[in-house]
Short mmCIF file of C-alpha atoms and ligand atoms in Angstrom, two decimals:
data_model
loop_
_atom_site.label_atom_id
_atom_site.label_comp_id
_atom_site.label_asym_id
_atom_site.label_seq_id
_atom_site.Cartn_x
_atom_site.Cartn_y
_atom_site.Cartn_z
CA MET W 80 -21.29 34.95 34.92
CA PHE W 81 -18.29 33.33 33.27
CA GLN W 82 -18.97 31.03 30.46
CA ARG W 83 -16.82 29.47 27.82
CA ARG W 84 -17.46 27.78 24.55
CA GLN W 85 -16.54 24.12 24.65
CA GLU W 86 -14.14 22.65 22.16
CA GLY W 87 -16.16 21.46 19.18
CA GLY W 88 -19.39 22.20 21.04
CA ARG W 89 -21.97 24.79 20.15
CA GLY W 90 -23.26 25.72 23.58
CA GLN W 91 -21.59 27.70 26.35
CA GLN W 92 -20.26 26.02 29.48
CA LEU W 93 -20.84 27.80 32.77
CA VAL W 94 -17.62 28.30 34.72
CA ALA W 95 -18.68 30.41 37.72
CA VAL W 96 -21.21 33.05 38.77
CA ASN W 97 -21.24 36.02 41.17
CA VAL W 98 -17.49 36.45 41.09
CA ASP W 99 -16.02 39.82 42.16
CA THR W 100 -12.43 39.06 41.26
CA LEU W 101 -11.17 36.68 38.62
CA LEU W 102 -7.65 35.55 39.48
CA ILE W 103 -6.07 34.68 36.15
CA VAL W 104 -3.25 32.34 37.03
CA THR W 105 -0.21 31.72 34.84
CA SER W 106 3.37 30.70 35.56
CA CYS W 107 6.74 32.28 34.83
CA ASN W 108 7.53 29.47 32.39
CA ALA W 109 6.33 28.09 29.03
CA ASP W 110 2.69 28.55 30.05
CA PHE W 111 3.08 32.33 29.90
CA ASN W 112 1.33 33.52 26.74
CA LEU W 113 0.15 37.09 26.19
CA ALA W 114 -2.49 36.15 23.61
CA ARG W 115 -4.04 33.63 26.01
CA LEU W 116 -3.97 36.12 28.89
CA GLU W 117 -5.86 38.57 26.70
CA ARG W 118 -8.61 35.98 26.24
CA TYR W 119 -8.93 35.53 29.98
CA LEU W 120 -9.03 39.30 30.45
CA ILE W 121 -11.78 39.57 27.87
CA MET W 122 -13.76 36.90 29.73
CA ALA W 123 -13.37 38.76 33.05
CA ASN W 124 -14.20 42.13 31.50
CA GLN W 125 -17.26 40.79 29.78
CA ALA W 126 -18.58 39.34 33.04
CA GLY W 127 -17.98 42.68 34.79
CA SER W 128 -15.54 41.26 37.32
CA ASN W 129 -12.23 42.68 38.44
CA PRO W 130 -9.37 40.79 36.73
CA VAL W 131 -6.11 40.19 38.60
CA ILE W 132 -3.18 38.39 37.02
CA VAL W 133 -1.34 36.04 39.33
CA LEU W 134 2.11 34.92 38.19
CA THR W 135 3.22 31.78 39.96
CA LYS W 136 6.59 30.01 39.99
CA ALA W 137 8.60 33.23 40.13
CA ASP W 138 11.22 31.06 41.86
CA THR W 139 11.84 29.18 38.61
CA ALA W 140 12.41 32.27 36.44
CA GLU W 141 15.63 34.17 36.02
CA ASP W 142 13.80 37.49 36.07
CA ALA W 143 10.14 37.30 36.99
CA GLY W 144 9.92 41.09 36.61
CA VAL W 145 10.04 40.68 32.83
CA PHE W 146 6.91 38.50 32.94
CA GLN W 147 5.18 40.91 35.29
CA ALA W 148 5.91 43.98 33.14
CA GLN W 149 4.53 42.27 30.03
CA ALA W 150 1.38 41.15 31.81
CA GLU W 151 0.76 44.59 33.33
CA ALA W 152 0.92 46.20 29.89
CA LEU W 153 -2.01 44.13 28.62
CA GLN W 154 -4.76 46.34 29.99
CA ARG W 155 -5.09 49.77 31.54
CA ASP W 156 -4.76 49.73 35.37
CA LEU W 157 -4.40 45.96 35.45
CA SER W 158 -3.16 44.56 38.72
CA CYS W 159 -0.65 41.78 38.58
CA HIS W 160 0.89 39.82 41.47
CA CYS W 161 4.06 37.83 41.21
CA LEU W 162 4.28 34.94 43.66
CA GLU W 163 7.37 33.20 44.92
CA TRP W 164 7.39 29.55 45.65
CA ALA W 165 8.49 30.76 49.07
CA LEU W 166 4.79 31.37 49.60
CA ARG W 167 4.55 27.72 50.49
CA GLY W 168 3.65 27.67 54.13
CA ARG W 169 2.63 31.31 53.97
CA ARG W 170 -0.74 32.67 52.96
CA PHE W 171 -1.46 34.19 49.61
CA PRO W 172 -1.89 37.91 50.38
CA VAL W 173 -5.56 38.09 49.50
CA GLY W 174 -6.44 40.15 52.57
CA ALA W 175 -6.78 43.58 50.97
CA LEU W 176 -8.21 42.17 47.79
CA VAL W 177 -10.87 40.15 49.53
CA ARG W 178 -12.00 42.95 51.80
CA ARG W 179 -13.00 44.87 48.70
CA TRP W 180 -13.96 41.99 46.45
CA PRO W 181 -14.90 39.04 48.62
CA ASP W 182 -15.75 36.41 46.04
CA VAL W 183 -12.92 35.10 43.95
CA ALA W 184 -12.46 32.48 41.24
CA LEU W 185 -9.23 31.06 39.86
CA VAL W 186 -8.78 30.20 36.21
CA GLY W 187 -5.80 29.18 34.11
CA SER W 188 -4.12 26.29 32.32
CA SER W 189 -3.51 22.98 34.00
CA GLY W 190 -0.39 22.93 36.16
CA VAL W 191 -0.03 26.66 36.84
CA GLY W 192 -0.65 26.17 40.56
CA LYS W 193 -4.32 27.05 41.08
CA SER W 194 -4.94 24.27 43.60
CA THR W 195 -1.67 25.06 45.35
CA LEU W 196 -2.92 28.64 45.77
CA VAL W 197 -6.35 27.62 47.00
CA ASN W 198 -4.69 25.53 49.69
CA THR W 199 -2.81 28.60 50.95
CA MET W 200 -5.87 30.85 50.87
CA THR W 201 -8.13 28.79 53.05
CA ALA W 202 -8.00 28.53 56.83
CA PRO W 203 -5.64 25.88 58.19
CA GLU W 204 -8.49 24.32 60.15
CA SER W 205 -10.70 24.05 57.06
CA ASP W 206 -10.90 20.69 55.38
CA THR W 207 -9.76 22.13 52.04
CA ASN W 208 -6.99 20.05 50.63
CA GLN W 209 -7.06 20.41 46.90
CA LYS W 210 -4.99 17.74 45.22
CA THR W 211 -2.02 19.10 43.26
CA GLY W 212 -0.08 17.38 40.49
CA THR W 213 3.33 17.64 38.88
CA ILE W 214 3.85 19.13 35.41
CA ARG W 215 5.72 17.81 32.38
CA GLU W 216 9.20 19.29 32.62
CA TYR W 217 9.87 19.92 28.95
CA ASP W 218 6.82 22.07 28.13
CA ALA W 219 5.35 22.91 31.55
CA GLN W 220 2.05 21.20 30.69
CA GLY W 221 -0.07 20.11 33.64
CA ARG W 222 -1.87 16.80 33.95
CA HIS W 223 -5.41 18.03 34.62
CA THR W 224 -5.29 17.08 38.28
CA THR W 225 -8.40 19.05 39.24
CA THR W 226 -11.42 17.67 37.41
CA ALA W 227 -14.34 19.50 39.06
CA ARG W 228 -15.13 23.00 40.27
CA SER W 229 -15.29 23.58 44.03
CA LEU W 230 -16.03 26.43 46.44
CA HIS W 231 -13.98 27.14 49.57
CA ALA W 232 -14.12 29.71 52.39
CA ILE W 233 -11.10 32.03 52.44
CA SER W 234 -9.63 32.64 55.86
CA GLY W 235 -10.48 36.26 56.66
CA GLY W 236 -13.66 36.31 54.59
CA GLY W 237 -14.93 35.66 51.14
CA PHE W 238 -14.98 32.56 49.01
CA VAL W 239 -12.79 31.10 46.33
CA ILE W 240 -13.81 28.88 43.45
CA ASN W 241 -11.17 26.48 42.15
CA THR W 242 -11.60 25.28 38.57
CA PRO W 243 -10.06 22.57 36.38
CA GLY W 244 -7.35 23.73 33.95
CA ILE W 245 -8.74 25.21 30.73
CA ARG W 246 -7.31 23.76 27.51
CA THR W 247 -8.49 26.28 24.93
CA LEU W 248 -10.36 29.50 25.47
CA TYR W 249 -12.48 30.72 22.58
CA SER W 250 -13.94 34.19 22.47
CA SER W 251 -17.58 34.60 21.57
CA ASP W 252 -20.17 37.18 22.53
CA VAL W 253 -17.55 39.33 24.26
CA THR W 254 -17.64 42.64 22.42
CA ASP W 255 -17.65 44.69 25.64
CA GLY W 256 -14.83 42.58 27.05
CA ILE W 257 -12.68 43.35 24.01
CA ASP W 258 -13.51 47.06 24.24
CA THR W 259 -12.28 47.13 27.84
CA LEU W 260 -9.09 45.19 27.00
CA PHE W 261 -8.24 47.75 24.33
CA ALA W 262 -9.55 50.78 26.22
CA GLU W 263 -7.05 53.13 24.56
CA THR W 264 -8.37 52.17 21.14
CA THR W 265 -11.98 52.21 22.29
CA ASP W 266 -11.53 55.76 23.62
CA LEU W 267 -10.12 56.95 20.29
CA ALA W 268 -12.59 55.18 18.00
CA PRO W 269 -15.24 57.95 18.06
CA LEU W 270 -12.61 60.29 16.54
CA CYS W 271 -12.06 58.05 13.48
CA ARG W 272 -13.55 59.27 10.21
CA PHE W 273 -15.58 56.09 9.66
CA ARG W 274 -17.91 54.75 12.28
CA ASP W 275 -17.02 51.13 11.50
CA CYS W 276 -13.28 51.84 11.32
CA THR W 277 -11.18 48.70 11.89
CA HIS W 278 -8.14 50.90 12.66
CA ALA W 279 -6.15 48.87 10.14
CA HIS W 280 -6.01 50.81 6.86
CA GLU W 281 -8.75 53.45 6.82
CA PRO W 282 -7.92 57.11 6.17
CA GLY W 283 -8.64 59.49 9.02
CA CYS W 284 -8.11 56.79 11.64
CA ALA W 285 -7.47 58.32 15.07
CA VAL W 286 -5.92 55.10 16.36
CA GLN W 287 -3.34 54.92 13.57
CA ALA W 288 -2.63 58.61 14.13
CA ALA W 289 -1.96 57.89 17.81
CA VAL W 290 0.45 55.10 16.79
CA SER W 291 2.27 57.43 14.38
CA SER W 292 2.60 60.13 17.03
CA GLY W 293 3.94 57.60 19.53
CA ALA W 294 1.00 58.04 21.91
CA LEU W 295 -0.04 54.42 21.41
CA LEU W 296 2.25 51.41 21.05
CA ALA W 297 1.79 49.49 17.80
CA ASP W 298 2.10 46.22 19.77
CA ARG W 299 -1.20 47.01 21.41
CA LEU W 300 -2.97 46.69 18.07
CA GLU W 301 -1.30 43.53 16.83
CA ARG W 302 -3.64 40.88 18.20
CA ARG W 303 -6.79 43.00 18.24
CA PRO W 304 -8.07 42.28 14.70
CA ALA W 305 -7.89 38.49 15.21
CA LEU W 306 -9.85 38.75 18.45
CA VAL W 307 -12.48 41.03 16.92
CA THR W 308 -12.92 38.68 13.94
CA GLU W 309 -13.10 35.56 16.08
CA ASN W 310 -15.69 37.16 18.32
CA ARG W 311 -17.76 38.27 15.34
CA ASP W 312 -17.63 34.84 13.69
CA ARG W 313 -18.51 32.95 16.83
CA THR W 314 -21.26 35.22 18.13
CA PRO W 315 -24.69 33.97 17.12
CA VAL W 316 -26.79 36.70 15.52
CA VAL W 317 -30.48 36.37 16.23
CA SER W 318 -31.73 38.98 13.80
CA GLY W 319 -30.57 40.79 10.71
CA LEU W 320 -28.85 39.71 7.56
CA ARG W 321 -26.10 37.58 9.04
CA GLY W 322 -28.52 35.82 11.39
CA ASN W 323 -30.83 34.97 8.53
CA LYS W 324 -27.94 33.62 6.53
CA ILE W 325 -26.93 31.29 9.34
CA VAL W 326 -30.49 29.97 9.65
CA ARG W 327 -30.66 29.32 5.90
CA LYS W 328 -27.35 27.48 5.95
CA LYS W 329 -28.58 25.23 8.75
CA LYS W 330 -31.80 24.35 6.93
CA TYR W 331 -30.32 23.17 3.66
N1 GTP E 551 8.34 25.87 41.63
C1 GTP E 551 7.06 26.12 41.91
N2 GTP E 551 6.15 25.16 41.75
C2 GTP E 551 4.88 25.43 42.02
C3 GTP E 551 4.44 26.70 42.45
N3 GTP E 551 3.10 26.67 42.61
C4 GTP E 551 2.72 25.41 42.31
N4 GTP E 551 3.78 24.65 41.96
C5 GTP E 551 3.78 23.24 41.51
O1 GTP E 551 3.13 23.17 40.24
C6 GTP E 551 2.46 21.91 40.09
C7 GTP E 551 1.02 22.12 39.66
O2 GTP E 551 0.30 22.70 40.73
P1 GTP E 551 -1.30 22.56 40.88
O3 GTP E 551 -1.68 23.42 42.03
O4 GTP E 551 -1.70 21.13 40.90
O5 GTP E 551 -1.77 23.21 39.51
P2 GTP E 551 -3.29 23.45 39.00
O6 GTP E 551 -3.29 24.77 38.32
O7 GTP E 551 -4.25 23.26 40.10
O8 GTP E 551 -3.43 22.29 37.89
P3 GTP E 551 -4.79 21.54 37.39
O9 GTP E 551 -5.56 21.10 38.58
O10 GTP E 551 -4.25 20.39 36.60
O11 GTP E 551 -5.52 22.53 36.54
C8 GTP E 551 2.63 21.20 41.42
O12 GTP E 551 3.70 20.30 41.32
C9 GTP E 551 2.95 22.33 42.40
O13 GTP E 551 3.69 21.88 43.49
C10 GTP E 551 5.43 27.73 42.59
O14 GTP E 551 5.17 28.89 42.94
N5 GTP E 551 6.72 27.39 42.30
MG1 MG E 552 -5.89 22.08 40.29
ZN1 ZN E 553 -9.80 53.95 13.32
#
């Protein structure tokens, strides 16, 4: 079950359920943002689905391989597909993917080409014709063309859910998702001297030792503390000291 916290809202909004593969769509242009991709990966990991990064608009980039290499480095064994605009008129190669993981959902910012992809995944005789819209040239922002979620049969089996572009993705209640994103750190954590080690400054930290020895890239740790803190601050605690504090604050 994918859910996301709404901007300004307190509750969670349901995005999709029973999804085997989450296709995280981004473009080889100004939309490409590693920190945002990490949030999508956390969402997919937390829901227990198989995340796949789909890079669209490879035709507009000088070297799409640079985008692909950066995306692939975000999580252990992450699969990442780079799509050429030339795919227009051809089918998105979901065949192998869908045989293993038949139910797919697409997420990503507005204008990255989710609806364009859905149109190439469904059978030509199906009545799927998702409306697509142009993007603003100067910053690659889409215009929120798709406004509702929809489910379509993929030719060859399985189903795909198209979703409206997401503006901001907050992380809350996703501790497991973060642990999977940073699997190298998660694996090392039991070797740290302190059980609640933040891997930032503590002595006897196995993660920092791995960075010093070159076994782990320091880049991998850069955005982790912010994600951990955001998750902690946004996750409601139902019992214990912090939970009680929140209840008291609400009362008075
Ligand atoms: N150059 C190029 N343009 C593409 C590609 N894929 C999609 N587009 C264009 O990108 C624009 C946005 O595509 P959409 O499919 O509407 O994007 P979306 O992600 O569904 O956007 P929202 O519905 O607003 O969330 C359209 O003008 C598409 O024609 C691609 O691979 N290369
Ligand atoms: Mg769309
Ligand atoms: Zn540590």
